[in-house]
Short mmCIF file of C-alpha atoms and ligand atoms in Angstrom, two decimals:
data_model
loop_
_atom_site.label_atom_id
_atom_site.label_comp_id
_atom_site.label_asym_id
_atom_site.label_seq_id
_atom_site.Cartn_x
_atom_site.Cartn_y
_atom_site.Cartn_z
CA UNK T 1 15.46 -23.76 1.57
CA UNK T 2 13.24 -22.93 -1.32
CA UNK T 3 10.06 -21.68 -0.88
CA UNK T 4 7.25 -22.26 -3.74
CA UNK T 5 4.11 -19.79 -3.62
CA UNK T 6 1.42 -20.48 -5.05
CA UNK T 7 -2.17 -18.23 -5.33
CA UNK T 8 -4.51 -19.97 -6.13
CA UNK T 9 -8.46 -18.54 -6.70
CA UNK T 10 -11.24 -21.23 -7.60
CA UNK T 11 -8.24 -24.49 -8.19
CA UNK T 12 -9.44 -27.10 -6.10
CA UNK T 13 -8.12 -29.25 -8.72
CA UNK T 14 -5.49 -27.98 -9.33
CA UNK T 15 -3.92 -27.84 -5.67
CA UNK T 16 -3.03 -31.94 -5.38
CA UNK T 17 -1.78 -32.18 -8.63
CA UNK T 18 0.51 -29.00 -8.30
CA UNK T 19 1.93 -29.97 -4.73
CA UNK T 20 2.50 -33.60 -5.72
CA UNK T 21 4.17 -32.43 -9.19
CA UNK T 22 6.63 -29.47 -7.80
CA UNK T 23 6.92 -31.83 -4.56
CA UNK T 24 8.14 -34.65 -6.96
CA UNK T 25 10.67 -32.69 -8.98
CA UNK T 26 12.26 -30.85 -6.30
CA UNK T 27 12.81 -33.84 -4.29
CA UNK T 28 14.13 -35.33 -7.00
CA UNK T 29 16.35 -32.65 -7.60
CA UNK T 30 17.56 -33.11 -3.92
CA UNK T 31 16.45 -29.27 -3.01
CA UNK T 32 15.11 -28.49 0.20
CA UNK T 33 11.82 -26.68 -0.25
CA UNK T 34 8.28 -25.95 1.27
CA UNK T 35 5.04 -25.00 -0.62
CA UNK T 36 2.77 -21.97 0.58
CA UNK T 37 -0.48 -21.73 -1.04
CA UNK T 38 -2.28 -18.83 -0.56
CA UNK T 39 -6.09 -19.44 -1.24
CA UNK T 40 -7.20 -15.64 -2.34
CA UNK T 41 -11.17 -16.29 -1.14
CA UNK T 42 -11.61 -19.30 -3.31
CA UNK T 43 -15.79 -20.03 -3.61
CA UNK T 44 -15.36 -24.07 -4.73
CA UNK T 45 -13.02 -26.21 -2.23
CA UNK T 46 -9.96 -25.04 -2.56
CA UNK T 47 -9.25 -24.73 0.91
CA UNK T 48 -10.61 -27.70 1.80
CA UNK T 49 -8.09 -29.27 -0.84
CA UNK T 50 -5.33 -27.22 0.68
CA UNK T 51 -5.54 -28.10 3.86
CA UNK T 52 -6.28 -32.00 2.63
CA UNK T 53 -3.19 -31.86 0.95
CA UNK T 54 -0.98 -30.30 4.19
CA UNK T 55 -2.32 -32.75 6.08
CA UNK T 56 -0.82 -35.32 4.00
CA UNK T 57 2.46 -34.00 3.09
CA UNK T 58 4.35 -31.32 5.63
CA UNK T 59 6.08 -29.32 2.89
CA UNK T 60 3.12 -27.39 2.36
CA UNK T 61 2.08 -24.22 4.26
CA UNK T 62 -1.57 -22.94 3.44
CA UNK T 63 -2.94 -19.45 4.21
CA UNK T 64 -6.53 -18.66 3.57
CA UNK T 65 -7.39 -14.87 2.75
CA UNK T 66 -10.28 -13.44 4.35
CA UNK T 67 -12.37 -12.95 0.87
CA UNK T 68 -10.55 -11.85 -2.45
CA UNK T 69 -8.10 -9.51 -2.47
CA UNK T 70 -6.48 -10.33 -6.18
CA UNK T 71 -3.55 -12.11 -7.04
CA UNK T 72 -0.71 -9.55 -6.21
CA UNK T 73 -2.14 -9.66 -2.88
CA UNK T 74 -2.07 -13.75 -2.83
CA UNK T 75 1.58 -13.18 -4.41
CA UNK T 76 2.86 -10.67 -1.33
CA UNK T 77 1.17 -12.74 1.20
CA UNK T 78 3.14 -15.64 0.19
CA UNK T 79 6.15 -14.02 0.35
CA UNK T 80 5.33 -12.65 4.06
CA UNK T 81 4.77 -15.83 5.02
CA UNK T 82 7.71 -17.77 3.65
CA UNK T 83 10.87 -18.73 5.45
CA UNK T 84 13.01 -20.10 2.36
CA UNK T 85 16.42 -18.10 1.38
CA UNK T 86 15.09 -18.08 -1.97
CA UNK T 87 11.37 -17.95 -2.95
CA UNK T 88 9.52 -18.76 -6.57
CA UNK T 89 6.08 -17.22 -7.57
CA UNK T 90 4.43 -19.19 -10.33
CA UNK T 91 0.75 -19.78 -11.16
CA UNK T 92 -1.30 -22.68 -9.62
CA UNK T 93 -2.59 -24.10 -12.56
CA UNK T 94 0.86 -25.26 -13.89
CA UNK T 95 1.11 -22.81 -16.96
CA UNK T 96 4.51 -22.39 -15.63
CA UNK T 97 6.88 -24.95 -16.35
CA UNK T 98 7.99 -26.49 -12.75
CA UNK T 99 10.78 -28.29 -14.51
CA UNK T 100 11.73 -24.39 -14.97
CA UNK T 101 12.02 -24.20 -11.34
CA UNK T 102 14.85 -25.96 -10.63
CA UNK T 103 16.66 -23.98 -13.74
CA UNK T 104 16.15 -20.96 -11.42
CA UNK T 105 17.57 -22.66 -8.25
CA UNK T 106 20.56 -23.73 -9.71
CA UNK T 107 21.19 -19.88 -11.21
CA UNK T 108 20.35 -18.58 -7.95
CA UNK T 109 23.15 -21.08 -6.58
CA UNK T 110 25.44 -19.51 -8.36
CA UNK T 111 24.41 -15.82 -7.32
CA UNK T 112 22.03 -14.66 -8.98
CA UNK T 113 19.30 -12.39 -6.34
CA UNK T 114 16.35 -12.18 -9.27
CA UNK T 115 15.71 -14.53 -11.88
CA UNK T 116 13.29 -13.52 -14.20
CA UNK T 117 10.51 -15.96 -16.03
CA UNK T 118 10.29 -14.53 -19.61
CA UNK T 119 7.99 -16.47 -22.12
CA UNK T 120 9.46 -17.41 -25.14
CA UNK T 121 5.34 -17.67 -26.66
CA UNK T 122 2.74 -16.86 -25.12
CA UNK T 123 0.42 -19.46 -25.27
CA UNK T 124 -3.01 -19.56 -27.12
CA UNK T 125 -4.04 -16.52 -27.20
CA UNK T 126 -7.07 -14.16 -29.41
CA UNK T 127 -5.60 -11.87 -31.88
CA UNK T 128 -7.50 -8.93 -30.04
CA UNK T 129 -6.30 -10.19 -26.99
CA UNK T 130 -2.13 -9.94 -28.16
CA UNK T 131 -2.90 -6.48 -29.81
CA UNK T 132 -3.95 -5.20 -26.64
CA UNK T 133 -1.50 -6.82 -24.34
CA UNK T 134 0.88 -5.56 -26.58
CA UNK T 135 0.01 -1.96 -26.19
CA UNK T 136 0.00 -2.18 -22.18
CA UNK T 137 3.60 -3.66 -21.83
CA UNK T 138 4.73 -1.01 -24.71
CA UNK T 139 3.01 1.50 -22.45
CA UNK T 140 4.71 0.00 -19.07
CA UNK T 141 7.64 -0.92 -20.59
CA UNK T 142 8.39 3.28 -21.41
CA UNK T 143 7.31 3.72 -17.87
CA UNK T 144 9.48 1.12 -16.24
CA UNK T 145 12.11 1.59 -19.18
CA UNK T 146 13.00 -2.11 -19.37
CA UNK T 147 11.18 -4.12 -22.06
CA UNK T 148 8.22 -5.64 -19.94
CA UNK T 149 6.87 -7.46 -23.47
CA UNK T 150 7.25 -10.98 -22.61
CA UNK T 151 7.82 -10.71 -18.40
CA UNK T 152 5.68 -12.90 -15.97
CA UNK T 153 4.67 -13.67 -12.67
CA UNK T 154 6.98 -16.13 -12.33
CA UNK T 155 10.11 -15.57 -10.86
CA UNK T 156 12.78 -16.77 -8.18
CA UNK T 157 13.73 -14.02 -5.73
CA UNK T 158 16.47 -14.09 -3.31
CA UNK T 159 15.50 -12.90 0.45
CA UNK T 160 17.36 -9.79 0.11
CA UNK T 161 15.04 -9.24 -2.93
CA UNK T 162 12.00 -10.72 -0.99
CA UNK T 163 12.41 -8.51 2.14
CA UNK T 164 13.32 -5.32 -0.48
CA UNK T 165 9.59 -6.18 -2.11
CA UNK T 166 8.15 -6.56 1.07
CA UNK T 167 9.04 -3.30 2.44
CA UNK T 168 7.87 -1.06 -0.29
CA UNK T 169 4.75 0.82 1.87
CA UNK T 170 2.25 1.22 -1.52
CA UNK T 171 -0.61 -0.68 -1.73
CA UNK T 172 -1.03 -0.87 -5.80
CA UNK T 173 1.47 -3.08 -6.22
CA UNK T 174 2.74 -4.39 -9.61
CA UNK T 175 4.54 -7.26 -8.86
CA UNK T 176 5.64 -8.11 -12.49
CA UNK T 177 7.17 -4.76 -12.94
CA UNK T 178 8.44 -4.15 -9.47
CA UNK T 179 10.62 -6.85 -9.30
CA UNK T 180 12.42 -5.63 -12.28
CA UNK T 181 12.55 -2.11 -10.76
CA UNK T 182 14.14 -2.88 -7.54
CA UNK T 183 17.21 -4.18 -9.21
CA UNK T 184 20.03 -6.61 -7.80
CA UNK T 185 21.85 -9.10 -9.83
CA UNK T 186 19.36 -10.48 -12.12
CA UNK T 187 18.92 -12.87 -15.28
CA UNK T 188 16.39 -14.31 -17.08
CA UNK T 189 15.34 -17.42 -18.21
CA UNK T 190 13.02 -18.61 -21.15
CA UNK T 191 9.80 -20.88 -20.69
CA UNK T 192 6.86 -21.51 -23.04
CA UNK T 193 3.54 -21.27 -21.76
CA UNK T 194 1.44 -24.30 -20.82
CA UNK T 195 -1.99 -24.84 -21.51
CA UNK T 196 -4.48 -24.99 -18.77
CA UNK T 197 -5.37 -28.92 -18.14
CA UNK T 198 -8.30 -28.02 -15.30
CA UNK T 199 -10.20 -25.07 -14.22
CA UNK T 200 -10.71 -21.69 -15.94
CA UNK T 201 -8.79 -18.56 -16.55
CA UNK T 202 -9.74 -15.74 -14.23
CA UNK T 203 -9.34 -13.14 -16.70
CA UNK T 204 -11.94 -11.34 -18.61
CA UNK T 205 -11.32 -9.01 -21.37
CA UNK T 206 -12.31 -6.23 -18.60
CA UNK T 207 -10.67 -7.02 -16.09
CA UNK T 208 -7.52 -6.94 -18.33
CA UNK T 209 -9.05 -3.51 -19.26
CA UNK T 210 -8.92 -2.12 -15.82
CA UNK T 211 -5.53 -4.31 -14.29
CA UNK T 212 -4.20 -2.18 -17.64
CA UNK T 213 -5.18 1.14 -16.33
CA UNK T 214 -4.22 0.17 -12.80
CA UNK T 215 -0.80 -0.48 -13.34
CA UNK T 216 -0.05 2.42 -15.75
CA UNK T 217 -1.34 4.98 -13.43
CA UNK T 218 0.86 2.47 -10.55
CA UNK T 219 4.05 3.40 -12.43
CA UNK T 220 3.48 6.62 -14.76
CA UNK T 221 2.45 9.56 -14.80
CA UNK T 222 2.41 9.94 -18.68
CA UNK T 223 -1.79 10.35 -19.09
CA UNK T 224 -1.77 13.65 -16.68
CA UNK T 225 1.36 14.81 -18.62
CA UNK T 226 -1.08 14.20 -21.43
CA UNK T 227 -3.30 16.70 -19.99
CA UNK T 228 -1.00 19.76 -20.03
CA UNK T 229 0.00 18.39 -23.91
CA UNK T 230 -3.60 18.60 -24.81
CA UNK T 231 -3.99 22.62 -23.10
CA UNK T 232 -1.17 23.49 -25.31
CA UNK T 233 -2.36 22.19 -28.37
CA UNK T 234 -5.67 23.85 -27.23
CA UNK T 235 -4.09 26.84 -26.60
CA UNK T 236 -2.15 27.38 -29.83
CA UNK T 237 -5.72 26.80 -31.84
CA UNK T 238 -7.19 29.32 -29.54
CA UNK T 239 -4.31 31.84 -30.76
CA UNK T 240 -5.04 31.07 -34.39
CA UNK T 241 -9.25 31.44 -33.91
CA UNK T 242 -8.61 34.73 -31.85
CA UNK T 243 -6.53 36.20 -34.65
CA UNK T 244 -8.64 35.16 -37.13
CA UNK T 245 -11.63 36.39 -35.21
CA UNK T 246 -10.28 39.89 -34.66
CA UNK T 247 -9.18 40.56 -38.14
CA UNK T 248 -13.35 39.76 -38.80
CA UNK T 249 -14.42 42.23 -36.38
CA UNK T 250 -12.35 45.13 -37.65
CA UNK T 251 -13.24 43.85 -40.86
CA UNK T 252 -16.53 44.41 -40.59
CA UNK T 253 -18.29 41.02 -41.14
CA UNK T 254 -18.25 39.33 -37.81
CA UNK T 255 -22.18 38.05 -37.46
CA UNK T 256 -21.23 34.38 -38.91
CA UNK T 257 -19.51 31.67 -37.20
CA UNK T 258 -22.21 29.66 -35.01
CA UNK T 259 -20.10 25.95 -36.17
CA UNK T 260 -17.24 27.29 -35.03
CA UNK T 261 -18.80 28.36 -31.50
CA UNK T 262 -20.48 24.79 -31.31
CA UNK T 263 -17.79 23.06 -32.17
CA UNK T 264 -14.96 24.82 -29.85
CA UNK T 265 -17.15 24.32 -26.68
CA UNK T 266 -17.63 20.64 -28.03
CA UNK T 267 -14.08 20.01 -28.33
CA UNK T 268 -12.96 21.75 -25.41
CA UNK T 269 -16.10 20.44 -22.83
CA UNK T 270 -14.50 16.92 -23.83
CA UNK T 271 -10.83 17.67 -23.55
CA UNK T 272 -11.77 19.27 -19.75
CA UNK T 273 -13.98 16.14 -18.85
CA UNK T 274 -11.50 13.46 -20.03
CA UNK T 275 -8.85 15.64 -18.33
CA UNK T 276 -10.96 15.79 -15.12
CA UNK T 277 -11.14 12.22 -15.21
CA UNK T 278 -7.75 11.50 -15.46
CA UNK T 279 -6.91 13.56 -12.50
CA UNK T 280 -9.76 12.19 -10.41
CA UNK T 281 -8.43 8.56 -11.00
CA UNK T 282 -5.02 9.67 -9.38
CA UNK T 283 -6.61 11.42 -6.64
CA UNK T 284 -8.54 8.23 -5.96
CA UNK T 285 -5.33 6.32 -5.70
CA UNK T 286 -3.47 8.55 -3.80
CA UNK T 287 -7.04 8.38 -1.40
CA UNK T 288 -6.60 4.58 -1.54
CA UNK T 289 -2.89 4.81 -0.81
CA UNK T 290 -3.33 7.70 2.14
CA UNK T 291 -6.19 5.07 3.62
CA UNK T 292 -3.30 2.47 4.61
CA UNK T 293 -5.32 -0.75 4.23
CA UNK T 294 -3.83 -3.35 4.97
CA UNK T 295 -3.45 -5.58 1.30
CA UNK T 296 -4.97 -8.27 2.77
CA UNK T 297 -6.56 -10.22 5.89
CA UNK T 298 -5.14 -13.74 6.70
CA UNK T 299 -8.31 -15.84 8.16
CA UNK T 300 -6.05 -19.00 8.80
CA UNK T 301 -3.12 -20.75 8.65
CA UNK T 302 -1.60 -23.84 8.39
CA UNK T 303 1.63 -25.95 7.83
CA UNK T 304 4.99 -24.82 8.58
CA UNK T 305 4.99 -24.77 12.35
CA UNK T 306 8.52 -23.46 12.82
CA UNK T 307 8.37 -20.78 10.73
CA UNK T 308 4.72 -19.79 12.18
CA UNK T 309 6.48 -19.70 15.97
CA UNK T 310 9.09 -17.59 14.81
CA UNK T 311 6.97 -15.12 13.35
CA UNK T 312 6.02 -12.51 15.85
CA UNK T 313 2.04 -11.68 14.95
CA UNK T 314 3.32 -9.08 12.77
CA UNK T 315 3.67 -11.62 9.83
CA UNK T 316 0.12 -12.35 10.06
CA UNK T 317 -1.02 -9.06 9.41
CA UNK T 318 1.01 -6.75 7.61
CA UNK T 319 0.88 -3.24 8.63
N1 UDP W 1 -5.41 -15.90 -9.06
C1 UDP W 1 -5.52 -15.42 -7.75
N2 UDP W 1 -6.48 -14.46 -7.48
C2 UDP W 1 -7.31 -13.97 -8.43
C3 UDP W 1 -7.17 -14.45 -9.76
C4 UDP W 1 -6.21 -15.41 -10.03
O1 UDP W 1 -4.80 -15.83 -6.86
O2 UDP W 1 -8.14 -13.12 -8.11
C5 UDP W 1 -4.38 -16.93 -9.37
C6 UDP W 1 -4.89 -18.18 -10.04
O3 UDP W 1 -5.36 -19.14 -9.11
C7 UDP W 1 -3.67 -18.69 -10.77
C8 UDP W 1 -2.97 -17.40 -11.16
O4 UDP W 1 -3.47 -16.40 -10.30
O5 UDP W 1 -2.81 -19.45 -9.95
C9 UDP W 1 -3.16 -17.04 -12.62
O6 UDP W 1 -4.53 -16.96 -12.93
P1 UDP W 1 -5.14 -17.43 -14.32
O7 UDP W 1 -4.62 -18.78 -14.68
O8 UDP W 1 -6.61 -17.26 -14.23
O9 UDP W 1 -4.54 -16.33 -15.30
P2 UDP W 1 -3.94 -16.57 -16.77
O10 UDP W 1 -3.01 -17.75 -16.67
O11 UDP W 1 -5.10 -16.84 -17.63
O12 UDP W 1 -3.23 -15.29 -17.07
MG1 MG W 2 -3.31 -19.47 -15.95
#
């Protein structure tokens, strides 16, 4: 069976449309499949419309999240909570192609464990917006080594990837990049990216700002490297002004050089703050990660009653 997950935040019209469209194709398609949606603390009715359409239709499993806990989150609580032998993340709003879908099932078929959405464009997009998108997935792409430029959310993962995923214990997870990192026989297929026909994107440009920084400092730790870089260089101009200053003293003319004391405990204050602040943000992650939180709380459930007996309470709430 193939599972479908789908997080959805603030889609209430998007749920219906989705379930009926994937539902259509796959059946067509003659695959065996259920649909988990995983409402991450929605404020407009998309529960409501989730558990309308489970009602309805008993392919679809719905699990409602206790408040927001962010779309990796939504994306590992669907995976918990899905029986398939093969499961597909893709976005809620349709951006992803569901025709792509069944192009993954049929590579999985033949033995594939990770199939990989890559986007051949993507999408409408603001020129600042690309510049800087570009510079994270150059950035994550050095830290992950594999080019991360065009990768997505949406893939098809075998169970043996699934329950790999599922079994990493840190908290900051970065799905789009971990799934590459764990390995197993993968491939990748192309898809262009659709435009949004209801609803809004969740993204701000500072949000993107911080999910940036998060998943750097998740997979790198090139910016305290950066740290020690920036003592050198500071220490190599502190050899230069010592000399220099010395040869003044014997010299005999060492009253002058007020700029140069002004600007050396400028430039150095800085460095030592920014530095400071670099180190602090790791600390506060390894605080977070030391904490063991769970990722998220599951308020309800619904659909999928076999699966649900099966699971032994532990599903529910992941250690
Ligand atoms: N999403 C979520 N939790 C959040 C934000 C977004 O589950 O806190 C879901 C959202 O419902 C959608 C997917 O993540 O299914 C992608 O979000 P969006 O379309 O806003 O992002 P974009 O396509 O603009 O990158
Ligand atoms: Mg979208």
């Amino acid at each position: 069976m193939l599972s479908v997950i789908l997080p959805a935040y603030n889609e209430e019209k998007m749920v219906p449309k989705a379930a009926e469209t994937i539902g259509r194709l796959l059946t067509e398609a003659q695959i065996a499949y259920e649909i988990v949606f995983v409402n991450d603390g929605s404020k407009d009715g998309t529960w409501e419309a989730i558990e309308q359409t489970a009602a309805k239709d008993p392919h679809i499993v719905g699990i409602k999240f206790s408040r927001n806990f962010g779309k990796e989150s939504a994306m590992l609580a669907g995976l918990a909570n899905a029986s398939g032998d093969c499961c597909v993340v893709m976005d809620c709003d349709l951006q992803h192609p569901p025709e792509t879908v069944i192009e993954m099932y049929r590579l999985w078929e033949q033995g594939y464990e990770v199939v990989e959405g890559v986007k051949r464009s993507r999408g409408k997009e603001s020129a600042v917006h690309r510049a800087s998108a570009g510079m994270f997935y150059k950035i994550i792409s050095r830290a992950v080594r594999i080019d991360m430029s065009r990768a997505s959310d949406f893939k098809l993962l075998d169970r043996r990837a699934v329950d790999a995923l599922l079994a990493m214990p840190e908290r900051n997870i970065f799905f789009r990049a971990l799934s590459s990192w764990i390995g197993f026989r993968s491939v990748s297929v192309e898809f262009d990216v659709q435009e949004r026909t209801e609803g809004e994107s969740k993204w701000s440009a500072w949000s993107l700002i911080q999910y940036a920084i998060k998943n750097i400092v998740a997979f790198s730790t090139v910016p305290m490297q950066c740290v020690t870089v920036a003592g050198v260089l500071v220490f190599l101009m502190a050899i230069v002004l010592g000399i220099q200053s010395l040869v003044k003293y014997f010299s005999g003319h060492a009253v002058e050089g007020f700029t140069t004391v002004i600007l050396l405990i400028l430039i150095i204050g800085s460095i030592i703050m920014i530095s400071l602040g670099i180190i602090g943000y790791y600390i506060a992650k390894i605080y977070e990660e030391v904490k063991g939180r769970p990722r998220y709380l599951i308020a309800k459930r619904i659909g999928g009653q076999e699966s649900a007996e099966k699971s032994d309470g532990k599903k529910e709430r992941p250690e």
